[in-house]
PDB file of C-alpha atoms in Angstrom:
ATOM      1  CA  UNK A 281     -16.252  -5.655   1.042  1.00  0.00           C
ATOM      2  CA  UNK A 282     -15.875  -1.824   0.807  1.00  0.00           C
ATOM      3  CA  UNK A 283     -12.464  -0.636  -0.108  1.00  0.00           C
ATOM      4  CA  UNK A 284     -11.527   3.082   0.553  1.00  0.00           C
ATOM      5  CA  UNK A 285      -8.220   4.385  -0.833  1.00  0.00           C
ATOM      6  CA  UNK A 286      -7.128   6.602   2.047  1.00  0.00           C
ATOM      7  CA  UNK A 287      -3.578   7.327   0.611  1.00  0.00           C
ATOM      8  CA  UNK A 288      -2.399   6.852  -2.815  1.00  0.00           C
ATOM      9  CA  UNK A 289       0.991   8.482  -2.810  1.00  0.00           C
ATOM     10  CA  UNK A 290       4.573   7.916  -2.142  1.00  0.00           C
ATOM     11  CA  UNK A 291       6.824   8.970   0.720  1.00  0.00           C
ATOM     12  CA  UNK A 292       6.328  12.654   0.106  1.00  0.00           C
ATOM     13  CA  UNK A 293       2.958  12.687  -1.345  1.00  0.00           C
ATOM     14  CA  UNK A 294       1.197  14.855  -3.828  1.00  0.00           C
ATOM     15  CA  UNK A 295       1.101  17.719  -3.654  1.00  0.00           C
ATOM     16  CA  UNK A 296       4.496  17.725  -2.141  1.00  0.00           C
ATOM     17  CA  UNK A 297       5.054  20.448   0.664  1.00  0.00           C
ATOM     18  CA  UNK A 298       6.951  23.423  -0.672  1.00  0.00           C
ATOM     19  CA  UNK A 299       6.904  22.143  -4.397  1.00  0.00           C
ATOM     20  CA  UNK A 300       5.800  24.201  -7.110  1.00  0.00           C
ATOM     21  CA  UNK A 301       6.249  21.643  -9.969  1.00  0.00           C
ATOM     22  CA  UNK A 302       3.444  21.438 -12.507  1.00  0.00           C
ATOM     23  CA  UNK A 303       2.103  18.097 -11.139  1.00  0.00           C
ATOM     24  CA  UNK A 304       1.739  19.553  -7.636  1.00  0.00           C
ATOM     25  CA  UNK A 305       0.216  22.830  -9.008  1.00  0.00           C
ATOM     26  CA  UNK A 306      -2.347  20.616 -11.199  1.00  0.00           C
ATOM     27  CA  UNK A 307      -3.233  18.429  -8.133  1.00  0.00           C
ATOM     28  CA  UNK A 308      -3.883  21.703  -6.153  1.00  0.00           C
ATOM     29  CA  UNK A 309      -6.013  23.145  -9.094  1.00  0.00           C
ATOM     30  CA  UNK A 310      -7.889  19.853  -9.191  1.00  0.00           C
ATOM     31  CA  UNK A 311      -8.471  19.608  -5.631  1.00  0.00           C
ATOM     32  CA  UNK A 312      -7.189  16.078  -5.381  1.00  0.00           C
ATOM     33  CA  UNK A 313      -4.516  14.526  -3.161  1.00  0.00           C
ATOM     34  CA  UNK A 314      -2.213  11.564  -2.906  1.00  0.00           C
ATOM     35  CA  UNK A 315      -1.204  11.253   0.639  1.00  0.00           C
ATOM     36  CA  UNK A 316       0.996   8.472   2.090  1.00  0.00           C
ATOM     37  CA  UNK A 317      -0.194   5.067   1.244  1.00  0.00           C
ATOM     38  CA  UNK A 318      -3.076   3.553   3.336  1.00  0.00           C
ATOM     39  CA  UNK A 319      -6.105   1.292   2.483  1.00  0.00           C
ATOM     40  CA  UNK A 320      -9.446   0.947   4.521  1.00  0.00           C
ATOM     41  CA  UNK A 321     -11.324  -2.285   3.913  1.00  0.00           C
ATOM     42  CA  UNK A 322     -14.759  -2.522   5.746  1.00  0.00           C
ATOM     43  CA  UNK A 323     -16.621  -5.670   6.317  1.00  0.00           C
ATOM     44  CA  UNK A 324     -20.431  -4.971   6.080  1.00  0.00           C
ATOM     45  CA  UNK A 325     -21.182  -8.187   7.769  1.00  0.00           C
ATOM     46  CA  UNK A 326     -18.977  -7.949  10.839  1.00  0.00           C
ATOM     47  CA  UNK A 327     -19.168  -4.030  10.905  1.00  0.00           C
ATOM     48  CA  UNK A 328     -15.324  -4.190  11.324  1.00  0.00           C
ATOM     49  CA  UNK A 329     -12.714  -2.463   9.300  1.00  0.00           C
ATOM     50  CA  UNK A 330      -9.176  -3.575   8.429  1.00  0.00           C
ATOM     51  CA  UNK A 331      -6.403  -0.850   7.752  1.00  0.00           C
ATOM     52  CA  UNK A 332      -3.690  -1.977   5.361  1.00  0.00           C
ATOM     53  CA  UNK A 333      -0.639   0.211   6.370  1.00  0.00           C
ATOM     54  CA  UNK A 334      -0.722   2.939   9.006  1.00  0.00           C
ATOM     55  CA  UNK A 335       0.154   6.133   7.212  1.00  0.00           C
ATOM     56  CA  UNK A 336       1.818   9.113   8.916  1.00  0.00           C
ATOM     57  CA  UNK A 337      -1.357  10.912   7.470  1.00  0.00           C
ATOM     58  CA  UNK A 338      -3.633   8.933   9.560  1.00  0.00           C
ATOM     59  CA  UNK A 339      -5.368  11.584  11.487  1.00  0.00           C
ATOM     60  CA  UNK A 340      -5.880  13.735   8.277  1.00  0.00           C
ATOM     61  CA  UNK A 341      -7.060  10.639   6.241  1.00  0.00           C
ATOM     62  CA  UNK A 342      -9.712   9.654   8.829  1.00  0.00           C
ATOM     63  CA  UNK A 343     -10.854  13.257   9.239  1.00  0.00           C
ATOM     64  CA  UNK A 344     -11.419  13.700   5.460  1.00  0.00           C
ATOM     65  CA  UNK A 345     -12.779  10.411   4.462  1.00  0.00           C
ATOM     66  CA  UNK A 346     -16.109   8.894   5.882  1.00  0.00           C
ATOM     67  CA  UNK A 347     -14.727   5.523   7.133  1.00  0.00           C
ATOM     68  CA  UNK A 348     -14.669   4.158  10.735  1.00  0.00           C
ATOM     69  CA  UNK A 349     -11.562   3.853  12.755  1.00  0.00           C
ATOM     70  CA  UNK A 350      -9.724   0.453  12.181  1.00  0.00           C
ATOM     71  CA  UNK A 351     -10.594  -2.638  14.285  1.00  0.00           C
ATOM     72  CA  UNK A 352      -7.326  -4.379  13.023  1.00  0.00           C
ATOM     73  CA  UNK A 353      -4.311  -3.169  11.372  1.00  0.00           C
ATOM     74  CA  UNK A 354      -2.024  -5.055   8.827  1.00  0.00           C
ATOM     75  CA  UNK A 355       1.406  -3.498   8.203  1.00  0.00           C
ATOM     76  CA  UNK A 356       3.339  -4.520   5.120  1.00  0.00           C
ATOM     77  CA  UNK A 357       6.882  -3.187   5.889  1.00  0.00           C
ATOM     78  CA  UNK A 358       8.755  -1.001   8.270  1.00  0.00           C
ATOM     79  CA  UNK A 359       9.328   1.943   6.016  1.00  0.00           C
ATOM     80  CA  UNK A 360       7.968   5.005   7.953  1.00  0.00           C
ATOM     81  CA  UNK A 361       5.174   5.961   5.289  1.00  0.00           C
ATOM     82  CA  UNK A 362       3.591   2.553   5.903  1.00  0.00           C
ATOM     83  CA  UNK A 363       4.343   2.216   9.595  1.00  0.00           C
ATOM     84  CA  UNK A 364       4.351   5.499  11.709  1.00  0.00           C
ATOM     85  CA  UNK A 365       0.768   6.240  11.662  1.00  0.00           C
ATOM     86  CA  UNK A 366       0.633   3.455  14.459  1.00  0.00           C
ATOM     87  CA  UNK A 367       1.158   6.208  16.956  1.00  0.00           C
ATOM     88  CA  UNK A 368      -2.186   7.565  16.228  1.00  0.00           C
ATOM     89  CA  UNK A 369      -3.532   4.430  18.164  1.00  0.00           C
ATOM     90  CA  UNK A 370      -2.960   6.640  21.453  1.00  0.00           C
ATOM     91  CA  UNK A 371      -6.440   7.629  22.716  1.00  0.00           C
ATOM     92  CA  UNK A 372      -8.120   6.646  19.483  1.00  0.00           C
ATOM     93  CA  UNK A 373      -8.016   3.001  19.486  1.00  0.00           C
ATOM     94  CA  UNK A 374      -8.761   0.828  22.500  1.00  0.00           C
ATOM     95  CA  UNK A 375      -7.430  -2.451  21.283  1.00  0.00           C
ATOM     96  CA  UNK A 376      -5.944  -2.939  17.746  1.00  0.00           C
ATOM     97  CA  UNK A 377      -4.279  -6.253  16.674  1.00  0.00           C
ATOM     98  CA  UNK A 378      -1.516  -5.248  14.363  1.00  0.00           C
ATOM     99  CA  UNK A 379      -0.797  -8.080  11.886  1.00  0.00           C
ATOM    100  CA  UNK A 380       2.669  -8.383  10.576  1.00  0.00           C
ATOM    101  CA  UNK A 381       4.988 -10.955   9.054  1.00  0.00           C
ATOM    102  CA  UNK A 382       7.064 -13.164  11.386  1.00  0.00           C
ATOM    103  CA  UNK A 383      10.032 -13.734   9.101  1.00  0.00           C
ATOM    104  CA  UNK A 384      13.367 -12.449  10.314  1.00  0.00           C
ATOM    105  CA  UNK A 385      14.753  -9.672   7.892  1.00  0.00           C
ATOM    106  CA  UNK A 386      18.459 -10.343   7.229  1.00  0.00           C
ATOM    107  CA  UNK A 387      19.042  -6.479   7.084  1.00  0.00           C
ATOM    108  CA  UNK A 388      17.441  -5.582  10.396  1.00  0.00           C
ATOM    109  CA  UNK A 389      17.866  -8.842  12.372  1.00  0.00           C
ATOM    110  CA  UNK A 390      14.149  -8.880  13.309  1.00  0.00           C
ATOM    111  CA  UNK A 391      10.769  -9.359  11.678  1.00  0.00           C
ATOM    112  CA  UNK A 392       8.316  -6.789  10.895  1.00  0.00           C
ATOM    113  CA  UNK A 393       6.241  -8.020  13.774  1.00  0.00           C
ATOM    114  CA  UNK A 394       9.240  -7.648  16.066  1.00  0.00           C
ATOM    115  CA  UNK A 395      10.109  -4.168  14.871  1.00  0.00           C
ATOM    116  CA  UNK A 396       6.439  -3.141  15.658  1.00  0.00           C
ATOM    117  CA  UNK A 397       6.563  -4.886  18.943  1.00  0.00           C
ATOM    118  CA  UNK A 398       9.830  -2.951  19.879  1.00  0.00           C
ATOM    119  CA  UNK A 399       8.876   0.517  18.500  1.00  0.00           C
ATOM    120  CA  UNK A 400       5.290   0.642  19.777  1.00  0.00           C
ATOM    121  CA  UNK A 401       5.719  -1.302  23.153  1.00  0.00           C
ATOM    122  CA  UNK A 402       4.543   1.984  24.885  1.00  0.00           C
ATOM    123  CA  UNK A 403       1.115   1.872  23.281  1.00  0.00           C
ATOM    124  CA  UNK A 404      -1.234  -0.446  25.119  1.00  0.00           C
ATOM    125  CA  UNK A 405      -3.577  -0.259  22.349  1.00  0.00           C
ATOM    126  CA  UNK A 406      -1.175  -1.676  19.890  1.00  0.00           C
ATOM    127  CA  UNK A 407      -1.243  -5.474  20.016  1.00  0.00           C
ATOM    128  CA  UNK A 408       1.341  -7.053  17.519  1.00  0.00           C
ATOM    129  CA  UNK A 409       0.334 -10.170  16.121  1.00  0.00           C
ATOM    130  CA  UNK A 410       2.835 -12.316  14.174  1.00  0.00           C
ATOM    131  CA  UNK A 411       1.609 -13.900  10.892  1.00  0.00           C
ATOM    132  CA  UNK A 412       3.681 -16.342   8.636  1.00  0.00           C
ATOM    133  CA  UNK A 413       3.684 -15.544   4.869  1.00  0.00           C
ATOM    134  CA  UNK A 414       1.322 -17.836   2.782  1.00  0.00           C
ATOM    135  CA  UNK A 415      -0.684 -18.897   5.745  1.00  0.00           C
ATOM    136  CA  UNK A 416      -3.943 -17.265   5.696  1.00  0.00           C
ATOM    137  CA  UNK A 417      -5.335 -15.738   8.805  1.00  0.00           C
ATOM    138  CA  UNK A 418      -8.591 -14.187   9.884  1.00  0.00           C
ATOM    139  CA  UNK A 419      -8.942 -10.386  10.343  1.00  0.00           C
ATOM    140  CA  UNK A 420     -12.307  -8.600  10.569  1.00  0.00           C
ATOM    141  CA  UNK A 421     -14.065 -11.543   9.127  1.00  0.00           C
ATOM    142  CA  UNK A 422     -11.709 -11.577   6.245  1.00  0.00           C
ATOM    143  CA  UNK A 423      -9.165 -14.253   5.214  1.00  0.00           C
ATOM    144  CA  UNK A 424      -5.859 -12.497   4.820  1.00  0.00           C
ATOM    145  CA  UNK A 425      -2.746 -13.770   3.275  1.00  0.00           C
ATOM    146  CA  UNK A 426       0.684 -11.992   3.243  1.00  0.00           C
ATOM    147  CA  UNK A 427       2.999 -12.679   0.391  1.00  0.00           C
ATOM    148  CA  UNK A 428       6.678 -11.771  -0.039  1.00  0.00           C
ATOM    149  CA  UNK A 429       7.431  -9.258  -2.703  1.00  0.00           C
ATOM    150  CA  UNK A 430      10.760  -7.410  -3.752  1.00  0.00           C
ATOM    151  CA  UNK A 431      11.712  -4.156  -2.204  1.00  0.00           C
ATOM    152  CA  UNK A 432      15.281  -4.163  -1.311  1.00  0.00           C
ATOM    153  CA  UNK A 433      17.101  -3.839   1.134  1.00  0.00           C
ATOM    154  CA  UNK A 434      14.027  -4.645   3.366  1.00  0.00           C
ATOM    155  CA  UNK A 435      11.543  -7.534   3.492  1.00  0.00           C
ATOM    156  CA  UNK A 436       8.052  -6.457   2.363  1.00  0.00           C
ATOM    157  CA  UNK A 437       4.871  -8.103   1.609  1.00  0.00           C
ATOM    158  CA  UNK A 438       1.841  -8.004  -0.642  1.00  0.00           C
ATOM    159  CA  UNK A 439      -1.564  -9.222   0.605  1.00  0.00           C
ATOM    160  CA  UNK A 440      -4.724 -10.947  -0.582  1.00  0.00           C
ATOM    161  CA  UNK A 441      -8.022 -10.014   1.445  1.00  0.00           C
ATOM    162  CA  UNK A 442     -10.864 -12.293   0.897  1.00  0.00           C
ATOM    163  CA  UNK A 443     -14.380 -12.287   2.000  1.00  0.00           C
ATOM    164  CA  UNK A 444     -15.143 -15.995   2.860  1.00  0.00           C
ATOM    165  CA  UNK A 445     -18.992 -15.585   2.541  1.00  0.00           C
ATOM    166  CA  UNK A 446     -19.061 -13.482  -0.876  1.00  0.00           C
ATOM    167  CA  UNK A 447     -15.768 -14.718  -2.402  1.00  0.00           C
ATOM    168  CA  UNK A 448     -14.831 -10.985  -3.045  1.00  0.00           C
ATOM    169  CA  UNK A 449     -11.164 -10.332  -3.188  1.00  0.00           C
ATOM    170  CA  UNK A 450      -8.643  -7.475  -2.918  1.00  0.00           C
ATOM    171  CA  UNK A 451      -4.910  -7.825  -3.805  1.00  0.00           C
ATOM    172  CA  UNK A 452      -2.279  -5.475  -2.830  1.00  0.00           C
ATOM    173  CA  UNK A 453       1.130  -5.721  -4.575  1.00  0.00           C
ATOM    174  CA  UNK A 454       2.914  -4.014  -1.707  1.00  0.00           C
ATOM    175  CA  UNK A 455       5.916  -1.745  -2.467  1.00  0.00           C
ATOM    176  CA  UNK A 456       7.821  -3.814  -4.992  1.00  0.00           C
ATOM    177  CA  UNK A 457       9.825  -4.079  -8.002  1.00  0.00           C
ATOM    178  CA  UNK A 458       8.253  -6.142 -10.875  1.00  0.00           C
ATOM    179  CA  UNK A 459      10.346  -9.047  -9.497  1.00  0.00           C
ATOM    180  CA  UNK A 460       7.635 -10.478  -7.483  1.00  0.00           C
ATOM    181  CA  UNK A 461       8.082 -14.394  -6.797  1.00  0.00           C
ATOM    182  CA  UNK A 462       5.821 -16.676  -8.905  1.00  0.00           C
ATOM    183  CA  UNK A 463       4.303 -18.172  -5.761  1.00  0.00           C
ATOM    184  CA  UNK A 464       3.272 -14.836  -4.524  1.00  0.00           C
ATOM    185  CA  UNK A 465       1.829 -13.934  -7.876  1.00  0.00           C
ATOM    186  CA  UNK A 466      -0.266 -17.134  -7.892  1.00  0.00           C
ATOM    187  CA  UNK A 467      -1.830 -16.063  -4.590  1.00  0.00           C
ATOM    188  CA  UNK A 468      -2.713 -12.581  -5.850  1.00  0.00           C
ATOM    189  CA  UNK A 469      -3.940 -13.668  -9.404  1.00  0.00           C
ATOM    190  CA  UNK A 470      -7.571 -13.295 -10.315  1.00  0.00           C
ATOM    191  CA  UNK A 471      -8.525 -10.726  -7.679  1.00  0.00           C
ATOM    192  CA  UNK A 472     -11.518  -8.517  -8.084  1.00  0.00           C
ATOM    193  CA  UNK A 473      -9.302  -5.379  -7.576  1.00  0.00           C
ATOM    194  CA  UNK A 474      -5.569  -5.002  -7.617  1.00  0.00           C
ATOM    195  CA  UNK A 475      -3.760  -2.177  -6.025  1.00  0.00           C
ATOM    196  CA  UNK A 476      -0.277  -1.888  -7.708  1.00  0.00           C
ATOM    197  CA  UNK A 477       2.619   0.043  -6.835  1.00  0.00           C
ATOM    198  CA  UNK A 478       3.813   2.298  -9.720  1.00  0.00           C
ATOM    199  CA  UNK A 479       5.915   5.261  -8.710  1.00  0.00           C
ATOM    200  CA  UNK A 480       7.039   6.859 -12.246  1.00  0.00           C
ATOM    201  CA  UNK A 481       6.576   6.206 -15.748  1.00  0.00           C
ATOM    202  CA  UNK A 482       9.385   4.157 -17.376  1.00  0.00           C
ATOM    203  CA  UNK A 483      10.901   6.895 -19.231  1.00  0.00           C
ATOM    204  CA  UNK A 484      12.072   8.557 -16.021  1.00  0.00           C
ATOM    205  CA  UNK A 485      14.329   5.499 -15.507  1.00  0.00           C
ATOM    206  CA  UNK A 486      17.093   7.274 -17.148  1.00  0.00           C
ATOM    207  CA  UNK A 487      17.327   9.720 -14.146  1.00  0.00           C
ATOM    208  CA  UNK A 488      17.774   6.929 -11.596  1.00  0.00           C
ATOM    209  CA  UNK A 489      21.315   6.044 -10.714  1.00  0.00           C
ATOM    210  CA  UNK A 490      20.636   2.430 -11.265  1.00  0.00           C
ATOM    211  CA  UNK A 491      18.365   3.026 -14.273  1.00  0.00           C
ATOM    212  CA  UNK A 492      15.528   0.546 -14.925  1.00  0.00           C
ATOM    213  CA  UNK A 493      15.063  -3.195 -14.799  1.00  0.00           C
ATOM    214  CA  UNK A 494      12.855  -6.004 -15.744  1.00  0.00           C
ATOM    215  CA  UNK A 495      12.323  -4.779 -19.444  1.00  0.00           C
ATOM    216  CA  UNK A 496       9.446  -6.031 -21.311  1.00  0.00           C
ATOM    217  CA  UNK A 497       9.660  -7.358 -24.812  1.00  0.00           C
ATOM    218  CA  UNK A 498       9.894  -3.797 -26.325  1.00  0.00           C
ATOM    219  CA  UNK A 499      12.666  -2.786 -23.810  1.00  0.00           C
ATOM    220  CA  UNK A 500      10.247  -0.773 -21.528  1.00  0.00           C
ATOM    221  CA  UNK A 501      11.730  -0.970 -17.854  1.00  0.00           C
ATOM    222  CA  UNK A 502       8.912  -2.300 -15.539  1.00  0.00           C
ATOM    223  CA  UNK A 503      11.029  -1.391 -12.433  1.00  0.00           C
ATOM    224  CA  UNK A 504      12.355   1.944 -11.608  1.00  0.00           C
ATOM    225  CA  UNK A 505      15.734   1.402  -9.841  1.00  0.00           C
ATOM    226  CA  UNK A 506      15.382  -1.563  -7.597  1.00  0.00           C
ATOM    227  CA  UNK A 507      12.443  -0.806  -5.208  1.00  0.00           C
ATOM    228  CA  UNK A 508       9.248   0.176  -7.071  1.00  0.00           C
ATOM    229  CA  UNK A 509       7.442  -0.777 -10.350  1.00  0.00           C
ATOM    230  CA  UNK A 510       7.166   1.910 -13.031  1.00  0.00           C
ATOM    231  CA  UNK A 511       3.686   2.691 -14.116  1.00  0.00           C
ATOM    232  CA  UNK A 512       4.045   0.470 -17.060  1.00  0.00           C
ATOM    233  CA  UNK A 513       5.230  -2.378 -14.656  1.00  0.00           C
ATOM    234  CA  UNK A 514       2.062  -1.868 -12.549  1.00  0.00           C
ATOM    235  CA  UNK A 515      -0.099  -2.243 -15.734  1.00  0.00           C
ATOM    236  CA  UNK A 516       1.827  -5.323 -16.843  1.00  0.00           C
ATOM    237  CA  UNK A 517       1.291  -6.903 -13.441  1.00  0.00           C
ATOM    238  CA  UNK A 518      -2.404  -6.345 -13.656  1.00  0.00           C
ATOM    239  CA  UNK A 519      -2.621  -7.751 -17.079  1.00  0.00           C
ATOM    240  CA  UNK A 520      -0.526 -10.802 -16.021  1.00  0.00           C
ATOM    241  CA  UNK A 521      -2.515 -11.638 -12.926  1.00  0.00           C
ATOM    242  CA  UNK A 522      -5.757 -11.273 -15.011  1.00  0.00           C
ATOM    243  CA  UNK A 523      -7.550  -9.106 -12.299  1.00  0.00           C
ATOM    244  CA  UNK A 524     -11.096  -7.866 -12.635  1.00  0.00           C
ATOM    245  CA  UNK A 525      -9.978  -4.070 -12.155  1.00  0.00           C
ATOM    246  CA  UNK A 526      -6.681  -2.445 -11.044  1.00  0.00           C
ATOM    247  CA  UNK A 527      -5.664   0.966  -9.769  1.00  0.00           C
ATOM    248  CA  UNK A 528      -2.068   2.338  -9.560  1.00  0.00           C
ATOM    249  CA  UNK A 529      -0.993   3.587  -6.170  1.00  0.00           C
ATOM    250  CA  UNK A 530       2.188   4.907  -4.335  1.00  0.00           C
ATOM    251  CA  UNK A 531       2.395   7.447  -7.194  1.00  0.00           C
ATOM    252  CA  UNK A 532       5.004  10.265  -6.946  1.00  0.00           C
ATOM    253  CA  UNK A 533       4.816  13.822  -7.779  1.00  0.00           C
ATOM    254  CA  UNK A 534       7.744  13.315 -10.297  1.00  0.00           C
ATOM    255  CA  UNK A 535       5.163  12.016 -12.836  1.00  0.00           C
ATOM    256  CA  UNK A 536       4.933  14.684 -15.662  1.00  0.00           C
ATOM    257  CA  UNK A 537       1.640  16.784 -15.223  1.00  0.00           C
ATOM    258  CA  UNK A 538       0.389  15.535 -18.633  1.00  0.00           C
ATOM    259  CA  UNK A 539       0.565  11.837 -17.439  1.00  0.00           C
ATOM    260  CA  UNK A 540       0.027  12.203 -13.706  1.00  0.00           C
ATOM    261  CA  UNK A 541      -3.859  11.911 -13.748  1.00  0.00           C
ATOM    262  CA  UNK A 542      -4.578   9.168 -16.346  1.00  0.00           C
ATOM    263  CA  UNK A 543      -7.635   6.973 -15.772  1.00  0.00           C
ATOM    264  CA  UNK A 544      -5.927   4.074 -14.013  1.00  0.00           C
ATOM    265  CA  UNK A 545      -3.958   6.324 -11.646  1.00  0.00           C
ATOM    266  CA  UNK A 546      -5.604   6.532  -8.170  1.00  0.00           C
ATOM    267  CA  UNK A 547      -6.254   9.471  -6.125  1.00  0.00           C
ATOM    268  CA  UNK A 548      -7.336   9.529  -2.430  1.00  0.00           C
ATOM    269  CA  UNK A 549     -10.863   8.930  -1.462  1.00  0.00           C
ATOM    270  CA  UNK A 550     -11.757   6.500  -4.265  1.00  0.00           C
ATOM    271  CA  UNK A 551     -14.172   3.796  -2.995  1.00  0.00           C
ATOM    272  CA  UNK A 552     -14.951   0.457  -4.403  1.00  0.00           C
ATOM    273  CA  UNK A 553     -17.650  -2.153  -3.385  1.00  0.00           C
ATOM    274  CA  UNK A 554     -16.620  -5.661  -4.243  1.00  0.00           C
TER     275      UNK A 554
END
């Protein structure tokens, strides 16, 4: 299993267009980027590739990283920075099963699968395929399991991607607060590599209108507002799940420059062989 981090940023990415903050300047000086979130998982045995979330930066990401176009796609939720790259299927992909959860979202009245089916019905290459959370399905020769996480007001899912031949496993927290259900954590636990959502450090919670939540024993918020983990929350989740290795993703440019490039914070183009 070869995992390539195509996009490791939040909804605006880093550097953010038109932004001259110290973090964006430092990213430009370092020559690194955090484009909108997307992960490429290649199966060397089947020579097929699973794309987890279709970033709006799809074209840019595939031009700048040596990865084959996806054979199948998994979409975790319907926010545009995880979904709107599906439009790139036009003339690039001939047939792409798009796996998405079949649970009805009380907020939208339709499942992630149904939203994709409605929004992209004009693309013959996009083949929406409903999947039931906690029920493993096969994609690109991998066993994939969607698990509910906590990203209000919409339903959102993390995922476990396992190679049934080698036992290698990749866990993705999805966009989530620290309030991930225990059943979902049990599925993600023990993975070889965890990609954990962590948007800003905990000390920035004072600037969020809703503050921070899910404080640890020292009072450090592990959730920023309601939708995303803090950096400390991502680290705490990795420790709790007892994973082999972890990387913090979905990082924003609001992280102060002297904290934004710490060793466990991912940048685009990182590659891991599991």
